[in-house]
C-alpha angles and dihedrals in degrees: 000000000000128000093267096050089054093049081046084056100048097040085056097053092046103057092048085073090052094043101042084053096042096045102023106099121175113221125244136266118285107261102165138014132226121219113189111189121186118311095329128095115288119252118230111214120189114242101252119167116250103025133141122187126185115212122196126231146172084266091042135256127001115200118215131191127209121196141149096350094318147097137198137171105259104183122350125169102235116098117242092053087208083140088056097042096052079078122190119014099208109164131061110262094032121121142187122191134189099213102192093042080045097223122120125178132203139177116239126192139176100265105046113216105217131205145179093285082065091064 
């Protein structure tokens, strides 16, 4: 490696600090989710505390809690339970589904956080 190459170098790794602070945006806090069953429009629920909805499926019924800006699958009738075990959704963009039973949730916010899946 020549000189140049080195400065190249430096130059390089001191300019990612400035740009991960200056680009790198969290996102905001959870407001609503979105609960998407089967072919039909999703359905947008406030994230109130305290809240169970049962949503209906092919399998049957998925339970859904809904608690302190944040949403899991309580109880739901397919066999794996990978939708149960993924446990809280907390921040806004995250999302569980429960493929057999065919319903997915997600939060949304006002300030979506994006990520390689958006692109």
């Amino acid at each position: 490696m020549t000189r140049a190459d080195w400065l190249l170098l430096l130059i390089v790794l001191g300019c990612l600090p400035l740009l991960y602070a200056r680009l790198w945006q969290p996102a905001g806090p959870a407001i609503w989710l979105e609960v998407q069953a089967g072919d039909g429009p999703g359905e947008v629920i406030a994230l109130s505390p305290g809240r169970q909805v049962d949503i209906a499926g092919p399998l049957g019924t998925s339970r859904i809690e809904i608690g302190d800006g944040r949403a899991r699958f309580l109880s739901s009738p397919c066999r794996s339970k990978v939708c149960i075990h993924a446990g809280w959704l907390e921040h806004t963009g995250e999302a569980v589904a429960c493929l057999p039973n065919r319903i997915s949730i997600q939060l949304l916010g006002r300030h979506p956080r994006f990520d390689a899946v958006n692109f």
